[in-house]
XYZ file of C-alpha atoms in Angstrom:
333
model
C 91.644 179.693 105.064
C 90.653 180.663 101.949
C 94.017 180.027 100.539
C 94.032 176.128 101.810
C 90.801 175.459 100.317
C 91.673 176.667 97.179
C 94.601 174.257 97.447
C 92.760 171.303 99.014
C 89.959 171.542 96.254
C 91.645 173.651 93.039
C 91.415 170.216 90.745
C 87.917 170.014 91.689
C 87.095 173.760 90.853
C 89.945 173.999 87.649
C 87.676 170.458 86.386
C 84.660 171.510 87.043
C 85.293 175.219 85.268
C 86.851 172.995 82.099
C 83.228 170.904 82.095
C 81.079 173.747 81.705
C 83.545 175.449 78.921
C 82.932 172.162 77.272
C 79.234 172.352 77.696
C 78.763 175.140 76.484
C 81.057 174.505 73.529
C 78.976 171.346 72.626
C 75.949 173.799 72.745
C 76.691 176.525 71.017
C 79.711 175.867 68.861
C 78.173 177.408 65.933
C 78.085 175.960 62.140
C 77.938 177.640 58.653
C 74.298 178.778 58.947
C 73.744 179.105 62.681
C 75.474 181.164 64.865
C 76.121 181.433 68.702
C 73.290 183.728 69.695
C 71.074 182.131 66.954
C 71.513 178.824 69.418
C 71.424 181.031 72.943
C 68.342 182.847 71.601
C 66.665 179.094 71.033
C 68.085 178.630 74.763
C 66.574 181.447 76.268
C 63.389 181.012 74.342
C 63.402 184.502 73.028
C 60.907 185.385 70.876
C 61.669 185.306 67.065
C 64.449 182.742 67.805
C 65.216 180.294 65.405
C 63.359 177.622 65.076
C 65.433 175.482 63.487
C 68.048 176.490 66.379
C 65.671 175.062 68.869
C 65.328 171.674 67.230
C 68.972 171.406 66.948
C 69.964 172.268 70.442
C 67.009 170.097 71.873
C 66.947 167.250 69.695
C 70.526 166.825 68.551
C 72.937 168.650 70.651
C 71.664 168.541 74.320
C 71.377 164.642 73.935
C 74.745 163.869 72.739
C 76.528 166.411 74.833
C 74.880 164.143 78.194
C 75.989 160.958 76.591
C 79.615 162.235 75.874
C 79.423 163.535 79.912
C 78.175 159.955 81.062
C 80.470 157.988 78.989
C 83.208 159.634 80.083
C 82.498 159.114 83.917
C 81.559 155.958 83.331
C 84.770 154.746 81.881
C 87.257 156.790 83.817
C 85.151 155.695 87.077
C 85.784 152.241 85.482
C 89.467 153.027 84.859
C 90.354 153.845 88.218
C 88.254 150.921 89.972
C 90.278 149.041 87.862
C 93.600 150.404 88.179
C 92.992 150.535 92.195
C 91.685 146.420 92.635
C 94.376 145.257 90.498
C 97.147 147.653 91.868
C 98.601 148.353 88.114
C 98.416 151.894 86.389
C 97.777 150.456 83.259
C 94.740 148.767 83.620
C 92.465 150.427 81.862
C 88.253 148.743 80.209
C 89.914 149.131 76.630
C 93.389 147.832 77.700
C 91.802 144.654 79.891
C 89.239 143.502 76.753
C 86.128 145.112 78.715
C 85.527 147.190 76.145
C 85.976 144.835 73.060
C 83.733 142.279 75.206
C 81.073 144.289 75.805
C 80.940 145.987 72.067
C 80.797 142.810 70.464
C 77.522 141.210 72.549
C 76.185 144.635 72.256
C 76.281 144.188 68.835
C 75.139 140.687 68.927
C 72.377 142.069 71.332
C 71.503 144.439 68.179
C 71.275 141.603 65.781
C 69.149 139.567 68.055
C 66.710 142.283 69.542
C 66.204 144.830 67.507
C 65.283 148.261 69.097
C 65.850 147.169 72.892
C 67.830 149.498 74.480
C 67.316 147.544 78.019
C 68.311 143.797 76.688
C 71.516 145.467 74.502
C 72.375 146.939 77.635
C 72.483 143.489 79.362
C 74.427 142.036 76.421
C 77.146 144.793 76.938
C 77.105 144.099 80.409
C 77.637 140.071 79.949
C 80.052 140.723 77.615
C 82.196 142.375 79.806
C 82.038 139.893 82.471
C 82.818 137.486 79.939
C 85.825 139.531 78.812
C 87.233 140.159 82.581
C 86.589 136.501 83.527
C 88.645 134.994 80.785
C 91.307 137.941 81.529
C 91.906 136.737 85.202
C 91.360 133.151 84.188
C 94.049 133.084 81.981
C 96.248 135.082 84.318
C 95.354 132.624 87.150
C 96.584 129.761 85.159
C 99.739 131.643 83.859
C 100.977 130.794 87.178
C 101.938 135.112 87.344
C 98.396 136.855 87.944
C 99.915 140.303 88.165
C 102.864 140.398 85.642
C 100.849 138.684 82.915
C 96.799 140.609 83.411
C 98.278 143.544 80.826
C 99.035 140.600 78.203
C 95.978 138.849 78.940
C 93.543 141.814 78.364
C 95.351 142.700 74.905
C 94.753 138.887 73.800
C 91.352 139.156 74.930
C 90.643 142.247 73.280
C 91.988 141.187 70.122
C 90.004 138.055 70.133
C 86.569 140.137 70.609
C 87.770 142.774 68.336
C 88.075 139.773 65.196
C 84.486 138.401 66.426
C 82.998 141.678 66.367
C 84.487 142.044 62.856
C 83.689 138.924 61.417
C 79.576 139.684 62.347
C 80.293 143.531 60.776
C 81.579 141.778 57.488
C 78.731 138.767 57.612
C 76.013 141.238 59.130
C 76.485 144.753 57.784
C 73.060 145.603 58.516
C 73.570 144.813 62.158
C 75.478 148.628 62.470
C 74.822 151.458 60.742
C 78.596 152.937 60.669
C 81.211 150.675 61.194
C 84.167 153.044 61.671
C 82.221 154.888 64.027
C 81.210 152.050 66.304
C 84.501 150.370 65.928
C 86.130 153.630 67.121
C 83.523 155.016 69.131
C 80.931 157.912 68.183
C 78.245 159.849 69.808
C 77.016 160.733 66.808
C 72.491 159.504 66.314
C 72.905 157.699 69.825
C 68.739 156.899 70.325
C 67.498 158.340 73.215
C 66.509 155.123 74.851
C 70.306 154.390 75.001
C 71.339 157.633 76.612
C 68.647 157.050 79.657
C 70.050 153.897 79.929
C 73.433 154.703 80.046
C 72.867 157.881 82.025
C 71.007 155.684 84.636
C 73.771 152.939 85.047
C 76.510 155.485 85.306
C 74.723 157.266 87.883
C 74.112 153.776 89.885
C 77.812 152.573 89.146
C 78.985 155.963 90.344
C 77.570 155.969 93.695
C 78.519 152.511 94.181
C 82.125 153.538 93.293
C 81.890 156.092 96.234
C 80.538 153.290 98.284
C 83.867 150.796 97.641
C 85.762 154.142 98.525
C 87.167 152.415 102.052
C 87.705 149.001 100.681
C 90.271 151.132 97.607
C 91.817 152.970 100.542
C 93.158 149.932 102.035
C 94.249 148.379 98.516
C 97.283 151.036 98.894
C 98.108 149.348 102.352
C 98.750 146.101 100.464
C 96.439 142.830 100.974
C 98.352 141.262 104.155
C 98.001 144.502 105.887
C 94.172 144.999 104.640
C 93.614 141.638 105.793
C 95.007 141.627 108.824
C 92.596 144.988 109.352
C 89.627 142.444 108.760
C 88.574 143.206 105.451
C 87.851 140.663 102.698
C 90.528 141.975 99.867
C 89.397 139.425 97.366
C 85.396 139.958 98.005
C 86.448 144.065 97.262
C 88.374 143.497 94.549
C 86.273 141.775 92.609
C 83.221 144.299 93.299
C 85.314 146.916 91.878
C 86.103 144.426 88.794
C 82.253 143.832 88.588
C 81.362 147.754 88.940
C 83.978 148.676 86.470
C 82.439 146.032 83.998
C 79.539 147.431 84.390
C 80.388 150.935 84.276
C 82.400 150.119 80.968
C 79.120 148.543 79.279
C 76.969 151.107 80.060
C 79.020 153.736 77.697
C 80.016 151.288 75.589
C 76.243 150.264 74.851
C 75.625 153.964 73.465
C 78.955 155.340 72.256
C 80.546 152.044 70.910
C 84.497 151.289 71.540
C 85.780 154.393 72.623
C 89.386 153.901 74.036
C 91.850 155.068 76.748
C 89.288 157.357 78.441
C 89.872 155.157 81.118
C 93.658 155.057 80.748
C 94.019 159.050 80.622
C 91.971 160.358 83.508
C 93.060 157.796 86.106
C 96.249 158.496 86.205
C 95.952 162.523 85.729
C 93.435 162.602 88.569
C 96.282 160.021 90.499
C 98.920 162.848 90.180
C 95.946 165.735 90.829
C 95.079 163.870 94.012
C 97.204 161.115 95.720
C 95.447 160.214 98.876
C 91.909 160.582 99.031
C 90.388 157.684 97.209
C 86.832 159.216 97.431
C 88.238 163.032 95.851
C 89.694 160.858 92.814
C 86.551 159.154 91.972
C 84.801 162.677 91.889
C 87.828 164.187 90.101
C 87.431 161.405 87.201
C 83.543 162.164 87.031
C 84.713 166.253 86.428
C 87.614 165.513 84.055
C 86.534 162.269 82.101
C 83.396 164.195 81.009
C 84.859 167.695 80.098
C 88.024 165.169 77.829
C 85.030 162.954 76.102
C 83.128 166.268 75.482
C 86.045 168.405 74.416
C 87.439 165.645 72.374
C 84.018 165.177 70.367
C 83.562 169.381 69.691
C 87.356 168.906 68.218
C 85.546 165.610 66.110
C 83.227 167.923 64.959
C 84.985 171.195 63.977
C 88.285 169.945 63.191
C 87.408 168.677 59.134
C 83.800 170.822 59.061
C 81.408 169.503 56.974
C 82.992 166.268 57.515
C 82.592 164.861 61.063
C 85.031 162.267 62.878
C 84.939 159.663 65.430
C 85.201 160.760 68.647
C 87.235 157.960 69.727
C 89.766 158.584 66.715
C 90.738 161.912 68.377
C 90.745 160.034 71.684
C 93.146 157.033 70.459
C 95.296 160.323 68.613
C 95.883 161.350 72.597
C 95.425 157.844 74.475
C 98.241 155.966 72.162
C 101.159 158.489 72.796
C 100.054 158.612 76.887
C 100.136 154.808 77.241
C 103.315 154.601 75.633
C 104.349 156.961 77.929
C 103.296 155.141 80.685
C 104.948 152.412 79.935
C 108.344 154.325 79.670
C 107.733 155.773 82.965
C 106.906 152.476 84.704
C 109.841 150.758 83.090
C 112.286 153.545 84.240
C 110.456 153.078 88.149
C 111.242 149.324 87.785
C 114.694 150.073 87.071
C-alpha cells in the first residue's frame, strides 16, 4: 500500500520537498557579511541574534520569497488553463500576449495612479483581456482559429511589448528599472503588491480547481463534451478569463517574467497525465519552487551584482520551447 501511494503521489511529495529546499535557500542563502545561522538565529529569535539579520529576513527576504511562490502558481496555473481550453501545448500567458498586455496597462496604471496597488492591479487585469481578446479575434477572422492562435499571440505580444517601450523611452520615471520590469524581477516589489497578488492567486487557484471537470472533458474533444451536456465554449472561455487573470496578478508585482507558464505545464503533463485536478496542484508545487530557485541562482550567480529573475528564466524557457516545437513537429509527422 505504501508502495502505490508513493507512486500515485511521488510528484506531489518530490515537488513539494524541492519547494521547501527553495525556501529555505531564499532565506538563508547567506551573503559576504551574514551567514546561515546569523539569519536562523534572527529566525528563531535567539537572543543576541543579529539585528540586522532580522530586518533582512523580515523585511526583504520573507516578502520576495512569497511573491516569487505566488507568481509562479499563478502563471503555471495560468499556463495549463490555457494549454487545456485551447487544446495546444504551447500556449503559454507570455507566448499568447497576456503577459505583454497586462505589463504594459500595468505600467500605464503606474503612470496614471501613482501608489495604487488595487487600481494597477485592475489595469494588469484589463490588459490581459485586451491582449486575449484581440488574440482570438484575429484567429477567428483568420478563418483557422487553432493553427493560427500561436501566431496571433506572438503579434500581439510584440505589439504591447513596442507600446510598453515607447512609454519607458517617453516616461522613464514611470519605472524605476527598466531591464528588470521588462524581464521580470522580484527585486523592491511594495508590499501592497504582494497582498494583492498573493490574494488573486489564491482566488484564481481555487477557481482553477473548480473548472477541474469542465478540463477533464476538454481531452474527450468538444462533440463528445457536448453531447455529455456541457457548454464547451462557456468553459473555455472561463479558463481563458481565469488564466488572464491569474497572469495579471504576477505580472502586476514581478513584471514580464516569461515561460513559467510554458515550462511547468507540460513537465507536470508528463508527471501526471490523467487527473486534471493533481496537475493543477502539481503546477502550484513546481511553478513556485522553479520561480524561487531561479531567482536564488539571480542572486548568487554574479554576487554583488544581482540579475533578473526572468533573464535566468528566458536562459531555460527559450531552449524548452524550441524543443517543443521539435517534438510537436516530429508528432505531426
Amino acid at each position: 500500500m505504501l508502495r502505490t501511494s508513493w507512486k500515485k503521489n511521488k510528484w506531489m511529495i518530490v515537488g513539494l520537498f524541492l519547494l521547501v529546499t527553495a525556501i529555505v535557500l531564499a532565506l538563508f542563502s547567506s551573503n559576504a557579511s551574514l551567514s546561515f545561522i546569523d539569519f536562523l538565529q534572527a529566525l528563531t529569535g535567539r537572543e543576541g541574534a543579529d539585528e540586522t539579520a532580522f530586518l533582512i529576513l523580515s523585511g526583504v527576504r520573507a516578502p520576495r520569497a512569497v511573491a516569487g511562490i505566488f507568481c509562479g502558481i499563478g502563471l503555471s496555473v495560468a499556463g495549463l488553463l490555457m494549454q487545456e481550453a485551447l487544446n495546444n501545448q504551447l500556449a503559454a500567458p507570455s507566448v499568447m500576449g497576456i503577459n505583454s498586455g497586462a505589463g504594459l496597462f500595468a505600467l500605464v496604471g503606474s503612470c496614471l495612479l501613482h501608489g495604487s496597488a488595487l487600481l494597477r492591479g485592475a489595469f494588469s487585469f484589463a490588459g490581459a483581456i485586451v491582449s486575449i481578446a484581440l488574440v482570438l479575434l484575429i484567429s477567428v477572422y483568420s478563418g483557422s482559429r487553432k493553427s493560427t492562435m500561436i501566431l496571433s499571440g506572438v503579434a500581439v505580444s510584440a505589439m504591447m511589448s513596442a507600446f510598453t517601450n515607447l512609454i519607458i523611452t517617453l516616461r522613464p520615471d514611470s519605472v524605476s528599472d527598466k531591464a528588470a520590469f521588462q524581464l521580470g524581477s522580484l527585486q523592491s516589489i511594495p508590499m501592497p503588491l504582494i497582498v494583492l497578488t498573493t490574494i488573486c492567486v489564491v482566488i484564481g487557484t481555487f477557481g482553477a480547481l473548480f473548472l477541474v471537470p469542465g478540463m477533464e472533458l476538454f481531452k474527450l474533444g468538444d462533440e463528445m463534451a457536448m453531447g455529455l451536456g456541457v457548454s464547451v465554449r462557456s468553459y473555455r472561455y472561463l479558463c481563458v478569463f481565469l488564466a488572464a487573470f491569474l497572469s495579471a496578478a504576477a505580472v502586476t508585482s514581478c513584471g514580464l517574467i516569461s515561460f513559467v507558464g510554458l515550462i511547468i505545464p507540460n513537465l507536470v503533463r508528463r508527471m501526471e497525465t490523467e487527473r486534471s485536478r493533481m496537475q493543477v496542484l502539481l503546477c502550484v508545487v513546481w511553478g513556485g519552487a522553479l520561480v524561487l530557485f531561479a531567482d536564488t541562482l539571480a542572486k548568487t550567480l554574479f554576487y554583488p551584482y544581482e540579475l533578473p529573475v526572468g533573464m535566468i528564466l528566458s536562459i531555460l524557457g527559450a531552449p524548452f520551447f524550441i524543443l517543443m516545437i521539435i517534438s510537436r513537429k516530429k508528432r505531426i509527422k
